Amino acid sequence: MSTVATSFGIEEALEQLGVKETNKGTSTGNDWFSNGEEIASYSPVDGKLIGKVTTTTKEDYEKVMDKAAEAFKSWRVIPAPQRGEVVRQFGEELRRLKEPLGKLVSYEMGKSYQEGLGEVQEMIDICDFAVGLSRQLHGLTMHSERPGHRMYEQYHPLGIVGIISAFNFPVAVWSWNTALAWICGDVCVWKPSEKAPLCGVACQKIAARVFAENNLPEGISCLVNGDYKVGEYMTTDKRIPLISATGSTRMGKIVGRTVGERLGKSLLELGGNNAIIVTPDADIKMTVIGAVFGAVGTAGQRCTSTRRLIIHESIYDKVKDAVVAAYEQLRIGNPLDENNHVGPLIDKDAVRMYQSALEKVVEEGGNIIVEGGVLEGEGYESGCYVKPAIAEANNDFEIVQHETFAPVLYLLKYSGGVENALDIQNGVAQGLSSAIMTNNLREAERFLSVAGSDCGIANVNIGTSGAEIGGAFGGEKDTGGGRESGSDAWKIYMRRQTNTINYTTELPLAQGIKFDL
């Protein structure tokens, strides 16, 4: 593949994954087709072409939906533990291909190779979780008020689950949804981000191979590619009872409104504006590690990235100096080189957004204490490498109120008790992830109380990013309210049914109603 960079063995990784120079972007399994225009995927690492994917036309989409609907009829009646065995095999394939897939994630998206491997490990972990879950899709039993009656509830698969994922986690978020949906008896149609289409092709090839080896029909795992128009096919389609969408709050509001108009269900994972509260009782060393990784990991392009550091005035200068000193040690460069901490932003549009944020914080009266800027020269030819920046700001700045998907960290000062810090933390529209650094039990419990953090994730003495798959992942307010991954998140992929069985020869009515004939 002459157009592909040979940096750090990426060409070998693509070969192992079966990703070609030009790929069909629509698939129902091992059947690959598409008649739309091409999407070219350029790596933000070096600006070179990785490959191309042909997009999904309306006619292609209809073929996918027909196959998916047909596959659902047979997949739903396979016992859940047997579906779990197929997911177990998928997890084993991911273990075998962890390094090449992690490398592709790193090269196509720009996150560090270690983070790319970590993302594939999340896929493996959710498969393990789903396999155990396949024997635990339980309902409840209830006592009936009528003699000789039994009541219980059970869960049935929904049907076709539509998944729209974002570029920053180009494989993990799909797997969070699809592993659980498959276990539940659903089939899936996935539209990956047009900024990372080759990761979608690679994952679909792995899944298709596993389903084919188990003599299962086409349509259980489907792939569609394209821009927002393909997403609109899905969100307006009554044949898809659930749309799981990850992305910006702006996008999520459109999806939620569109799906809601047809009375479908939405699982929305949207923007975050995450904060770490640092109290006078914090361990400074732990704080620095958590804050810096949270702020610069994935070049600040995680929905759980640390955007705000809320520091008590009594230790403000000490924490600020420690964080600034840590930033001086950051190495920025090719993310496939494991000596580097920070890779590139996804594209030049993201770079412009980063630059605009730094300009706005100054315009609003902020003080930049770690200068940003775009890196140039050898190793930075893609134009997507930027310096992680730190600015002192106020929480009511307009730019601070919005999510900046880039490595810009805002330092905010608070006085008084932890309740004042919570007012600042909760004083934004988003409610995804939050953390407090303290060795004070009362402060920690206050943070976790009903009057504490208003976020879906609230951590004590760890950062805002790095969620494990065992817990439900998601947030409140403008983050969308969805929950993915662990705990009982599986329930959204199923429909609940209440059953009442009368095993007598009488027909008493509820509430003692009399209806004699």
Coordinates of C-alpha atoms in Angstrom, one line a residue:
M1 CA 0.0 0.0 0.0
S2 CA 2.2 2.8 -1.3
T3 CA 0.0 5.6 0.0
V4 CA 0.3 4.5 3.6
A5 CA 3.0 5.7 6.0
T6 CA 5.4 3.0 7.2
S7 CA 5.9 4.7 10.5
F8 CA 6.1 2.2 13.4
G9 CA 4.7 -0.8 11.4
I10 CA 1.4 0.7 10.5
E11 CA 1.4 -1.0 7.1
E12 CA 1.8 -4.4 8.7
A13 CA -1.0 -3.6 11.1
L14 CA -3.4 -2.7 8.3
E15 CA -2.5 -6.0 6.5
Q16 CA -3.2 -8.0 9.6
L17 CA -6.6 -6.3 10.0
G18 CA -7.5 -6.8 6.3
V19 CA -7.8 -3.0 5.7
K20 CA -7.1 -2.2 2.1
E21 CA -6.1 0.9 0.2
T22 CA -9.7 1.3 -0.9
N23 CA -12.5 -0.3 1.1
K24 CA -16.1 -0.8 0.6
G25 CA -17.8 1.0 3.5
T26 CA -21.1 -0.8 3.8
S27 CA -21.3 -4.3 5.2
T28 CA -23.9 -6.8 6.6
G29 CA -21.1 -9.2 7.6
N30 CA -18.9 -10.8 5.0
D31 CA -20.9 -9.1 2.3
W32 CA -19.2 -5.8 1.5
F33 CA -20.8 -3.2 -0.9
S34 CA -21.3 0.5 -1.4
N35 CA -21.9 2.8 -4.2
G36 CA -21.4 6.2 -2.7
E37 CA -18.6 8.7 -2.8
E38 CA -15.2 8.1 -1.2
I39 CA -14.0 9.2 2.2
A40 CA -10.3 9.6 2.4
S41 CA -8.7 9.0 5.8
Y42 CA -5.6 11.0 6.4
S43 CA -3.6 10.4 9.6
P44 CA -3.2 13.4 11.9
V45 CA 0.1 11.8 12.9
D46 CA 2.0 12.6 9.7
G47 CA -0.7 13.9 7.3
K48 CA -0.4 10.8 5.0
L49 CA -3.3 8.9 3.4
I50 CA -4.1 5.7 5.2
G51 CA -6.9 4.5 2.9
K52 CA -10.3 5.3 1.4
V53 CA -13.8 4.1 2.2
T54 CA -16.8 4.3 -0.1
T55 CA -19.9 5.7 1.5
T56 CA -23.4 4.2 2.0
T57 CA -26.1 5.3 -0.4
K58 CA -29.8 5.2 0.4
E59 CA -30.1 2.0 -1.7
D60 CA -27.2 0.5 0.2
Y61 CA -28.8 1.4 3.5
E62 CA -32.1 -0.2 2.6
K63 CA -30.2 -3.4 1.8
V64 CA -28.5 -3.3 5.2
M65 CA -31.8 -2.8 7.0
D66 CA -33.5 -5.7 5.1
K67 CA -30.6 -8.0 6.1
A68 CA -30.6 -6.8 9.7
A69 CA -34.4 -7.2 10.1
E70 CA -34.1 -10.8 8.7
A71 CA -31.2 -11.7 10.9
F72 CA -33.0 -10.5 14.0
K73 CA -35.7 -13.1 13.6
S74 CA -33.2 -15.9 14.0
W75 CA -30.7 -14.2 16.4
R76 CA -33.3 -13.3 19.0
V77 CA -34.4 -16.9 19.5
I78 CA -30.9 -18.3 20.1
P79 CA -30.5 -18.7 23.9
A80 CA -28.6 -15.8 25.5
P81 CA -25.8 -18.0 26.8
Q82 CA -25.2 -19.2 23.3
R83 CA -25.1 -15.6 22.1
G84 CA -22.6 -15.1 24.9
E85 CA -20.4 -17.8 23.5
V86 CA -20.2 -15.9 20.1
V87 CA -19.3 -12.7 22.0
R88 CA -16.6 -14.6 23.9
Q89 CA -15.1 -15.7 20.6
F90 CA -15.2 -12.1 19.4
G91 CA -13.3 -11.1 22.5
E92 CA -10.7 -13.7 21.8
E93 CA -10.2 -12.3 18.3
L94 CA -9.7 -8.9 19.8
R95 CA -7.0 -10.3 22.1
R96 CA -5.3 -11.8 19.1
L97 CA -5.4 -8.6 17.2
K98 CA -5.0 -6.1 20.1
E99 CA -1.6 -4.7 18.9
P100 CA -2.5 -4.1 15.2
L101 CA -6.0 -2.7 16.1
G102 CA -4.5 -0.5 18.8
K103 CA -1.9 0.8 16.4
L104 CA -4.6 1.7 13.8
V105 CA -6.6 3.5 16.5
S106 CA -3.5 5.5 17.4
Y107 CA -2.5 6.2 13.8
E108 CA -6.0 7.1 12.4
M109 CA -7.2 9.1 15.5
G110 CA -3.9 10.4 17.0
K111 CA -4.1 9.1 20.5
S112 CA -1.0 7.6 22.1
Y113 CA -0.3 3.9 21.2
Q114 CA -0.7 3.0 24.9
E115 CA -4.2 4.6 24.8
G116 CA -4.9 2.8 21.6
L117 CA -4.1 -0.5 23.3
G118 CA -6.2 0.6 26.2
E119 CA -9.1 1.2 24.0
V120 CA -8.9 -2.3 22.5
Q121 CA -8.6 -3.6 26.1
E122 CA -11.9 -1.9 26.9
M123 CA -13.4 -3.9 24.0
I124 CA -12.1 -7.1 25.4
D125 CA -13.3 -6.2 28.9
I126 CA -16.8 -5.4 27.8
C127 CA -16.9 -8.8 25.9
D128 CA -16.0 -10.5 29.1
F129 CA -18.6 -8.6 31.0
A130 CA -21.2 -9.4 28.4
V131 CA -20.5 -13.1 28.4
G132 CA -21.2 -13.2 32.2
L133 CA -24.3 -11.1 31.6
S134 CA -25.7 -13.5 29.1
R135 CA -26.7 -15.8 32.0
Q136 CA -28.1 -12.9 34.1
L137 CA -30.8 -11.1 31.9
H138 CA -33.2 -11.4 34.8
G139 CA -36.6 -9.8 35.6
L140 CA -38.5 -9.7 38.9
T141 CA -41.3 -11.7 40.4
M142 CA -44.2 -10.0 42.2
H143 CA -47.1 -11.1 44.4
S144 CA -50.5 -10.7 42.8
E145 CA -53.4 -9.3 44.8
R146 CA -55.6 -12.0 43.1
P147 CA -55.6 -15.6 44.5
G148 CA -54.1 -18.2 42.2
H149 CA -52.2 -15.7 40.1
R150 CA -48.5 -15.2 39.5
M151 CA -46.9 -12.0 38.2
Y152 CA -43.4 -11.5 36.9
E153 CA -41.5 -9.4 34.4
Q154 CA -39.1 -10.3 31.7
Y155 CA -37.0 -8.6 29.1
H156 CA -37.0 -9.1 25.3
P157 CA -34.7 -7.8 22.6
L158 CA -35.7 -4.5 20.9
G159 CA -34.7 -5.4 17.4
I160 CA -32.2 -3.3 15.4
V161 CA -30.0 -1.0 17.4
G162 CA -28.4 2.0 15.6
I163 CA -25.0 3.1 16.8
I164 CA -23.5 6.5 15.9
S165 CA -20.0 6.9 17.3
A166 CA -17.4 9.7 17.6
F167 CA -13.8 9.9 16.4
N168 CA -12.2 10.1 19.8
F169 CA -13.0 6.5 20.8
P170 CA -13.4 5.0 17.3
V171 CA -13.7 1.4 18.5
A172 CA -14.4 1.2 22.2
V173 CA -17.8 3.0 22.3
W174 CA -19.1 0.8 19.5
S175 CA -18.1 -2.3 21.5
W176 CA -19.8 -1.0 24.7
N177 CA -23.0 -0.9 22.8
T178 CA -22.8 -3.8 20.4
A179 CA -21.5 -6.4 22.9
L180 CA -24.4 -5.8 25.2
A181 CA -26.9 -5.4 22.4
W182 CA -25.8 -8.8 20.9
I183 CA -26.1 -10.5 24.3
C184 CA -29.6 -9.1 24.6
G185 CA -30.6 -10.6 21.2
D186 CA -30.4 -7.4 19.2
V187 CA -28.7 -6.8 15.9
C188 CA -26.6 -3.7 15.3
V189 CA -26.1 -1.1 12.5
W190 CA -23.1 1.1 13.1
K191 CA -22.1 4.4 11.6
P192 CA -18.5 5.2 12.7
S193 CA -17.2 8.7 12.6
E194 CA -16.2 9.8 9.1
K195 CA -13.0 11.0 10.7
A196 CA -12.0 7.4 11.6
P197 CA -13.7 5.1 9.1
L198 CA -10.9 2.6 8.8
C199 CA -11.3 1.6 12.4
G200 CA -14.9 0.8 11.6
V201 CA -13.9 -1.4 8.7
A202 CA -11.4 -3.3 10.8
C203 CA -13.8 -4.0 13.6
Q204 CA -16.5 -5.1 11.2
K205 CA -14.1 -7.5 9.5
I206 CA -13.3 -9.1 12.9
A207 CA -16.9 -9.4 13.9
A208 CA -18.0 -10.7 10.5
R209 CA -15.4 -13.5 10.6
V210 CA -16.6 -14.7 14.0
F211 CA -20.3 -14.7 13.0
A212 CA -19.5 -16.6 9.8
E213 CA -17.4 -19.2 11.6
N214 CA -20.5 -19.8 13.8
N215 CA -22.7 -20.2 10.7
L216 CA -24.8 -17.2 11.7
P217 CA -26.6 -15.1 9.1
E218 CA -25.5 -11.8 7.6
G219 CA -27.0 -8.8 9.3
I220 CA -26.2 -9.3 13.0
S221 CA -23.4 -6.8 12.7
C222 CA -23.7 -4.2 10.0
L223 CA -21.6 -1.2 9.0
V224 CA -22.6 2.0 7.2
N225 CA -20.3 4.9 6.4
G226 CA -20.9 8.5 5.5
D227 CA -21.6 12.0 6.8
Y228 CA -24.6 13.3 8.8
K229 CA -26.9 12.2 5.9
V230 CA -26.3 8.6 6.7
G231 CA -27.0 9.4 10.4
E232 CA -30.3 10.9 9.3
Y233 CA -31.3 7.7 7.6
M234 CA -30.9 6.0 11.0
T235 CA -32.4 8.6 13.3
T236 CA -35.6 9.0 11.1
D237 CA -36.0 5.2 10.6
K238 CA -38.9 3.7 12.6
R239 CA -37.4 0.3 12.1
I240 CA -34.6 1.3 14.6
P241 CA -36.2 1.4 18.0
L242 CA -33.0 2.6 19.7
I243 CA -30.4 5.0 18.6
S244 CA -27.2 5.2 20.7
A245 CA -25.3 8.4 19.7
T246 CA -22.0 9.7 21.0
G247 CA -20.8 13.2 20.1
S248 CA -21.4 16.9 20.8
T249 CA -24.3 18.3 22.7
R250 CA -25.5 20.1 19.6
M251 CA -25.6 16.8 17.7
G252 CA -27.3 15.0 20.5
K253 CA -30.1 17.5 20.7
I254 CA -30.8 17.0 17.0
V255 CA -30.7 13.2 17.4
G256 CA -32.9 13.3 20.5
R257 CA -35.5 15.5 18.9
T258 CA -35.6 13.5 15.7
V259 CA -35.9 10.1 17.4
G260 CA -38.3 11.5 20.0
E261 CA -40.7 12.7 17.3
R262 CA -41.1 9.1 16.1
L263 CA -41.3 7.9 19.8
G264 CA -38.1 6.0 19.5
K265 CA -35.5 5.6 22.3
S266 CA -32.2 7.5 22.5
L267 CA -29.1 6.7 24.4
L268 CA -27.1 9.9 24.3
E269 CA -23.5 10.3 25.4
L270 CA -22.6 14.0 24.8
G271 CA -20.2 16.7 25.9
G272 CA -18.4 17.1 29.2
N273 CA -17.0 20.1 31.0
N274 CA -15.2 18.1 33.7
A275 CA -13.6 19.5 36.9
I276 CA -11.3 18.3 39.6
I277 CA -11.8 20.0 43.0
V278 CA -8.5 20.4 44.9
T279 CA -9.1 21.0 48.6
P280 CA -6.5 22.0 51.3
D281 CA -6.3 18.3 52.4
A282 CA -5.4 17.1 48.9
D283 CA -2.3 15.0 48.1
I284 CA -0.6 17.3 45.7
K285 CA 1.4 14.6 43.9
M286 CA -1.7 12.6 43.2
T287 CA -3.5 15.7 42.1
V288 CA -0.9 16.6 39.5
I289 CA -0.9 13.1 38.0
G290 CA -4.7 13.0 37.8
A291 CA -5.0 16.5 36.5
V292 CA -2.3 16.3 33.8
F293 CA -3.3 13.0 32.4
G294 CA -7.0 14.1 32.5
A295 CA -6.1 17.3 30.7
V296 CA -3.7 16.2 28.0
G297 CA -4.5 12.5 27.5
T298 CA -5.8 11.9 24.0
A299 CA -4.7 15.6 23.4
G300 CA -7.7 16.7 25.5
Q301 CA -10.2 15.0 23.1
R302 CA -12.0 12.8 25.6
C303 CA -15.5 13.5 26.7
T304 CA -14.1 13.0 30.2
S305 CA -11.0 15.2 29.8
T306 CA -10.3 17.5 32.7
R307 CA -11.2 21.0 31.6
R308 CA -11.3 22.8 34.9
L309 CA -9.1 22.6 38.0
I310 CA -10.9 24.2 41.0
I311 CA -8.3 24.9 43.6
H312 CA -8.7 26.3 47.2
E313 CA -7.0 29.7 47.6
S314 CA -4.8 28.5 50.4
I315 CA -2.9 26.0 48.1
Y316 CA -3.6 27.7 44.8
D317 CA -0.1 28.8 44.0
K318 CA 1.4 25.5 45.2
V319 CA -0.8 23.4 43.0
K320 CA -0.4 25.8 40.0
D321 CA 3.4 25.7 40.2
A322 CA 3.3 21.9 40.4
V323 CA 1.0 21.5 37.4
V324 CA 3.0 24.0 35.4
A325 CA 6.2 22.2 36.2
A326 CA 4.6 18.9 35.0
Y327 CA 3.6 20.5 31.7
E328 CA 7.2 21.4 31.1
Q329 CA 8.1 17.7 31.1
L330 CA 5.5 16.8 28.4
R331 CA 6.8 15.3 25.2
I332 CA 4.7 16.0 22.1
G333 CA 5.1 14.0 19.0
N334 CA 4.2 10.8 17.0
P335 CA 1.8 8.9 19.3
L336 CA 3.2 5.6 18.1
D337 CA 6.4 6.5 19.7
E338 CA 5.8 5.4 23.3
N339 CA 8.3 8.0 24.6
N340 CA 5.8 10.8 23.8
H341 CA 2.9 11.8 26.1
V342 CA 0.8 13.8 23.7
G343 CA -0.1 13.2 20.0
P344 CA -1.9 15.4 17.5
L345 CA -5.5 16.8 17.4
I346 CA -7.7 15.0 15.0
D347 CA -7.6 17.6 12.2
K348 CA -6.9 21.2 11.3
D349 CA -10.5 22.2 12.2
A350 CA -9.8 21.0 15.7
V351 CA -6.6 23.1 15.7
R352 CA -8.5 26.2 14.7
M353 CA -11.0 25.6 17.6
Y354 CA -8.1 25.2 20.0
Q355 CA -6.6 28.5 18.8
S356 CA -10.0 30.2 19.0
A357 CA -10.4 29.1 22.7
L358 CA -7.1 30.6 23.7
E359 CA -8.0 33.8 22.0
K360 CA -11.4 34.0 23.7
V361 CA -10.1 33.3 27.2
V362 CA -7.7 36.3 26.8
E363 CA -10.4 38.5 25.4
E364 CA -12.6 37.7 28.5
G365 CA -9.8 38.6 30.9
G366 CA -8.1 35.3 31.5
N367 CA -4.3 34.9 32.0
I368 CA -2.5 32.2 30.0
I369 CA 0.3 30.8 32.2
V370 CA 1.4 27.9 29.9
E371 CA 1.5 29.2 26.4
G372 CA -0.1 27.2 23.6
G373 CA 0.6 27.3 19.9
V374 CA 0.8 25.1 16.9
L375 CA 4.0 23.1 16.5
E376 CA 5.9 23.2 13.2
G377 CA 8.9 21.6 11.7
E378 CA 10.2 18.0 11.5
G379 CA 7.7 15.5 12.9
Y380 CA 4.9 18.0 12.9
E381 CA 4.2 18.1 9.2
S382 CA 0.5 17.3 9.5
G383 CA -0.1 20.7 11.2
C384 CA -2.2 19.0 13.9
Y385 CA 0.2 19.1 16.8
V386 CA -0.4 21.8 19.5
K387 CA 1.0 22.6 22.9
P388 CA -1.2 21.8 25.9
A389 CA -2.0 25.2 27.4
I390 CA -3.1 26.4 30.9
A391 CA -5.1 29.5 31.6
E392 CA -6.3 31.2 34.8
A393 CA -9.9 32.0 34.3
N394 CA -13.3 32.5 35.9
N395 CA -16.1 30.0 35.7
D396 CA -18.5 32.5 34.2
F397 CA -16.4 33.1 31.2
E398 CA -18.3 32.1 28.1
I399 CA -15.4 30.0 26.8
V400 CA -15.1 28.2 30.2
Q401 CA -18.9 27.4 30.1
H402 CA -18.4 25.5 26.8
E403 CA -16.5 22.3 26.1
T404 CA -13.2 22.9 24.3
F405 CA -12.2 19.6 22.7
A406 CA -8.5 20.3 22.9
P407 CA -5.7 20.4 25.6
V408 CA -6.7 23.6 27.3
L409 CA -6.9 23.5 31.1
Y410 CA -8.6 26.3 33.1
L411 CA -7.5 27.0 36.6
L412 CA -10.2 28.4 38.9
K413 CA -9.8 29.5 42.5
Y414 CA -12.3 29.0 45.4
S415 CA -12.5 30.1 49.0
G416 CA -14.3 28.8 52.0
G417 CA -15.7 25.3 52.2
V418 CA -16.1 22.5 49.7
E419 CA -19.7 23.6 49.0
N420 CA -18.3 26.7 47.3
A421 CA -16.2 24.6 45.0
L422 CA -19.2 22.4 44.2
D423 CA -21.2 25.5 43.2
I424 CA -18.4 26.2 40.7
Q425 CA -18.2 22.7 39.5
N426 CA -21.9 22.3 39.0
G427 CA -22.2 25.7 37.5
V428 CA -22.0 24.6 33.9
A429 CA -24.5 23.0 31.5
Q430 CA -22.7 19.7 31.2
G431 CA -22.7 16.9 33.8
L432 CA -20.5 14.0 32.8
S433 CA -17.5 13.4 35.1
S434 CA -16.1 15.0 38.2
A435 CA -13.5 14.4 40.9
I436 CA -12.3 15.7 44.2
M437 CA -8.8 15.4 45.6
T438 CA -8.9 15.3 49.4
N439 CA -7.9 13.2 52.4
N440 CA -10.8 14.7 54.4
L441 CA -13.6 12.2 54.8
R442 CA -16.2 14.8 55.4
E443 CA -15.3 16.6 52.2
A444 CA -15.3 13.4 50.2
E445 CA -18.7 12.4 51.5
R446 CA -20.1 15.9 51.0
F447 CA -18.9 15.7 47.4
L448 CA -20.7 12.3 46.9
S449 CA -23.9 13.3 48.7
V450 CA -27.2 14.2 47.1
A451 CA -26.2 17.9 47.5
G452 CA -22.8 17.2 46.0
S453 CA -21.6 16.6 42.4
D454 CA -24.4 16.7 39.8
C455 CA -22.4 14.6 37.4
G456 CA -23.1 11.0 36.3
I457 CA -19.5 10.1 37.4
A458 CA -18.1 11.4 40.7
N459 CA -14.6 10.2 41.8
V460 CA -12.6 10.7 44.9
N461 CA -8.8 10.8 44.7
I462 CA -8.7 9.8 41.0
G463 CA -9.1 12.0 37.9
T464 CA -12.1 12.5 35.7
S465 CA -11.0 10.2 32.9
G466 CA -10.3 6.5 32.8
A467 CA -13.7 4.9 33.5
E468 CA -13.9 1.1 34.0
I469 CA -16.4 -0.9 32.1
G470 CA -18.0 -2.5 35.2
G471 CA -19.8 0.8 36.1
A472 CA -22.5 2.5 34.1
F473 CA -20.9 5.3 32.0
G474 CA -22.7 8.5 31.3
G475 CA -23.8 11.9 32.5
E476 CA -26.6 14.3 33.3
K477 CA -27.9 17.7 32.0
D478 CA -26.5 18.5 28.6
T479 CA -24.4 15.3 28.6
G480 CA -27.7 13.6 27.6
G481 CA -28.5 11.2 30.5
G482 CA -27.5 8.0 28.8
R483 CA -25.8 5.1 30.4
E484 CA -23.5 2.6 28.6
S485 CA -21.2 -0.3 29.5
G486 CA -21.6 -1.9 32.9
S487 CA -24.1 -2.2 35.8
D488 CA -27.6 -2.5 34.5
A489 CA -27.0 -0.5 31.3
W490 CA -28.1 -3.6 29.4
K491 CA -31.7 -2.8 30.1
I492 CA -32.0 0.0 27.5
Y493 CA -31.3 -2.5 24.8
M494 CA -34.4 -4.5 25.7
R495 CA -38.1 -4.0 26.1
R496 CA -39.7 -4.8 29.5
Q497 CA -42.8 -7.0 29.6
T498 CA -45.0 -7.6 32.7
N499 CA -46.7 -11.0 32.7
T500 CA -49.7 -12.3 34.8
I501 CA -50.6 -15.9 34.9
N502 CA -54.0 -17.2 36.2
Y503 CA -53.8 -20.9 37.2
T504 CA -57.3 -21.1 38.6
T505 CA -60.8 -21.7 37.2
E506 CA -62.0 -18.3 38.2
L507 CA -61.4 -14.9 36.6
P508 CA -61.2 -12.3 39.3
L509 CA -60.5 -8.7 38.3
A510 CA -57.9 -6.4 39.8
Q511 CA -58.9 -3.8 42.3
G512 CA -61.8 -6.0 43.3
I513 CA -63.9 -4.9 40.3
K514 CA -67.1 -6.9 39.7
F515 CA -68.2 -7.7 36.2
D516 CA -70.7 -10.5 36.2
L517 CA -72.3 -12.0 33.1

